[in-house]
Amino acid sequence: EVQLVESGGGLVQAGGSLRLSCAASGFTFDDYEMGWFRQAPGKEREGVSAIDTSDGTTYYADSVKGRFTISSDNAKNMVYLQMNSLKPEDTAVYYCAATLSDLKLSGVANMWGDYWGQGTQVTVSS
C-alpha cells in the first residue's frame, strides 16, 4: 500500500520557520521525483517545490525561491521542506506527492502528483 505521510505543519508568526517532513512507503522511492504542493482556501492547488531523487536537482516556484529548501533522504524514503521567512500568503494545506513528471520539462508549475499524502496545515499569522 502506497503511503505518503506529512508532518510538521502548524501555526507560526510571519518571519518564522517550519520544517515539513514526508515519509514515503509502498513504492520504489528512487523511481519517482518528489514534490510539495499547497492549496490555500478558495485557490487551486499549486506546485511549490520538487526534487529529482536521482541527482538531487531542486525546483521551486518563484513565490518561494530563496525562502524554501527541499531535500530528500533516499535511504530513509523521506522528503523535507524547510520553510523560512514565512509570509501570511504561505498559509495553505501542504501536500507531499510522488510524481513521474519530467521536472526538466514541467518545472513545478506543471508537475502532477501520482501519489498524494493527506496534507498538513500551515498557518502563518501576521
Short mmCIF file of C-alpha atoms in Angstrom, two decimals:
data_model
loop_
_atom_site.label_atom_id
_atom_site.label_comp_id
_atom_site.label_asym_id
_atom_site.label_seq_id
_atom_site.Cartn_x
_atom_site.Cartn_y
_atom_site.Cartn_z
CA GLU A 1 0.00 0.00 0.00
CA VAL A 2 1.36 3.38 -1.03
CA GLN A 3 1.58 5.87 1.81
CA LEU A 4 2.83 9.43 1.99
CA VAL A 5 2.57 10.86 5.47
CA GLU A 6 3.28 14.53 6.08
CA SER A 7 4.13 16.10 9.40
CA GLY A 8 5.49 19.35 10.74
CA GLY A 9 2.73 21.79 9.92
CA GLY A 10 1.41 24.28 12.45
CA LEU A 11 0.85 27.89 13.35
CA VAL A 12 3.75 30.32 13.09
CA GLN A 13 4.17 34.06 13.04
CA ALA A 14 5.25 35.87 9.91
CA GLY A 15 9.00 35.66 9.52
CA GLY A 16 9.15 32.34 11.31
CA SER A 17 10.15 28.90 10.09
CA LEU A 18 8.68 25.43 9.81
CA ARG A 19 10.06 22.16 8.55
CA LEU A 20 7.70 19.75 6.83
CA SER A 21 8.53 16.07 6.58
CA CYS A 22 7.08 13.40 4.32
CA ALA A 23 7.55 9.69 4.96
CA ALA A 24 7.05 7.55 1.86
CA SER A 25 6.39 3.84 1.68
CA GLY A 26 4.83 1.23 -0.59
CA PHE A 27 6.61 2.19 -3.80
CA THR A 28 10.15 2.39 -5.12
CA PHE A 29 11.22 5.82 -3.92
CA ASP A 30 14.10 6.17 -6.37
CA ASP A 31 11.76 5.66 -9.35
CA TYR A 32 9.84 8.84 -8.58
CA GLU A 33 10.53 12.52 -8.20
CA MET A 34 9.13 14.05 -5.05
CA GLY A 35 7.29 17.29 -4.74
CA TRP A 36 5.37 19.59 -2.46
CA PHE A 37 2.11 21.22 -3.42
CA ARG A 38 -0.08 23.60 -1.46
CA GLN A 39 -3.69 24.69 -1.59
CA ALA A 40 -4.93 27.85 0.05
CA PRO A 41 -8.63 28.40 0.78
CA GLY A 42 -10.50 29.28 -2.39
CA LYS A 43 -7.46 28.69 -4.58
CA GLU A 44 -6.28 25.91 -6.82
CA ARG A 45 -3.58 23.52 -5.72
CA GLU A 46 -0.17 24.71 -6.87
CA GLY A 47 3.26 23.19 -7.10
CA VAL A 48 5.73 24.64 -4.63
CA SER A 49 8.91 22.64 -4.91
CA ALA A 50 10.28 19.38 -6.23
CA ILE A 51 13.41 17.30 -6.15
CA ASP A 52 14.87 14.84 -8.61
CA THR A 53 15.64 11.95 -6.30
CA SER A 54 18.26 10.55 -8.66
CA ASP A 55 20.56 13.55 -8.78
CA GLY A 56 19.25 15.98 -6.18
CA THR A 57 18.28 18.73 -8.62
CA THR A 58 15.76 21.01 -6.99
CA TYR A 59 12.97 23.14 -8.40
CA TYR A 60 11.00 25.96 -6.83
CA ALA A 61 8.06 28.19 -7.57
CA ASP A 62 9.10 31.83 -7.87
CA SER A 63 6.98 32.69 -4.85
CA VAL A 64 9.12 30.56 -2.52
CA LYS A 65 12.53 30.71 -4.17
CA GLY A 66 15.17 31.77 -1.68
CA ARG A 67 12.94 31.03 1.31
CA PHE A 68 12.10 27.32 0.98
CA THR A 69 14.53 24.42 0.64
CA ILE A 70 13.57 20.93 -0.42
CA SER A 71 15.72 17.92 0.39
CA SER A 72 15.45 14.17 0.44
CA ASP A 73 16.98 11.24 2.26
CA ASN A 74 16.73 8.35 -0.17
CA ALA A 75 17.97 5.84 2.39
CA LYS A 76 15.03 6.71 4.65
CA ASN A 77 12.47 7.43 1.90
CA MET A 78 11.96 10.90 3.34
CA VAL A 79 11.41 14.30 1.80
CA TYR A 80 11.65 17.59 3.66
CA LEU A 81 10.62 21.15 3.04
CA GLN A 82 12.39 23.76 5.13
CA MET A 83 10.33 26.94 5.07
CA ASN A 84 11.93 30.16 6.27
CA SER A 85 10.79 33.78 6.28
CA LEU A 86 7.21 32.62 6.15
CA LYS A 87 4.55 35.03 5.00
CA PRO A 88 0.79 35.06 5.61
CA GLU A 89 0.30 34.20 1.93
CA ASP A 90 2.11 30.90 2.55
CA THR A 91 -0.90 29.79 4.59
CA ALA A 92 -2.26 26.62 2.98
CA VAL A 93 -2.58 22.89 3.27
CA TYR A 94 0.71 21.42 2.09
CA TYR A 95 0.74 18.09 0.30
CA CYS A 96 3.60 15.75 -0.40
CA ALA A 97 3.45 13.93 -3.72
CA ALA A 98 5.37 11.37 -5.68
CA THR A 99 5.47 12.22 -9.35
CA LEU A 100 6.60 10.77 -12.64
CA SER A 101 6.69 14.26 -14.12
CA ASP A 102 9.77 15.11 -16.12
CA LEU A 103 10.71 18.06 -13.94
CA LYS A 104 13.14 19.45 -16.53
CA LEU A 105 10.17 19.96 -18.81
CA SER A 106 7.35 20.62 -16.39
CA GLY A 107 9.02 22.54 -13.63
CA VAL A 108 6.87 22.82 -10.52
CA ALA A 109 4.18 24.81 -12.29
CA ASN A 110 3.10 21.88 -14.45
CA MET A 111 4.12 18.85 -12.45
CA TRP A 112 1.45 16.42 -11.35
CA GLY A 113 1.14 14.03 -8.47
CA ASP A 114 0.84 10.28 -8.93
CA TYR A 115 0.64 9.55 -5.24
CA TRP A 116 -0.52 12.00 -2.60
CA GLY A 117 -0.28 12.49 1.11
CA GLN A 118 -3.19 13.62 3.24
CA GLY A 119 -1.84 17.14 3.71
CA THR A 120 -0.67 19.20 6.65
CA GLN A 121 -1.95 22.65 7.56
CA VAL A 122 0.46 25.58 7.66
CA THR A 123 -0.90 28.82 9.06
CA VAL A 124 1.18 31.99 9.12
CA SER A 125 -0.16 34.83 11.21
CA SER A 126 0.63 38.45 10.50
#
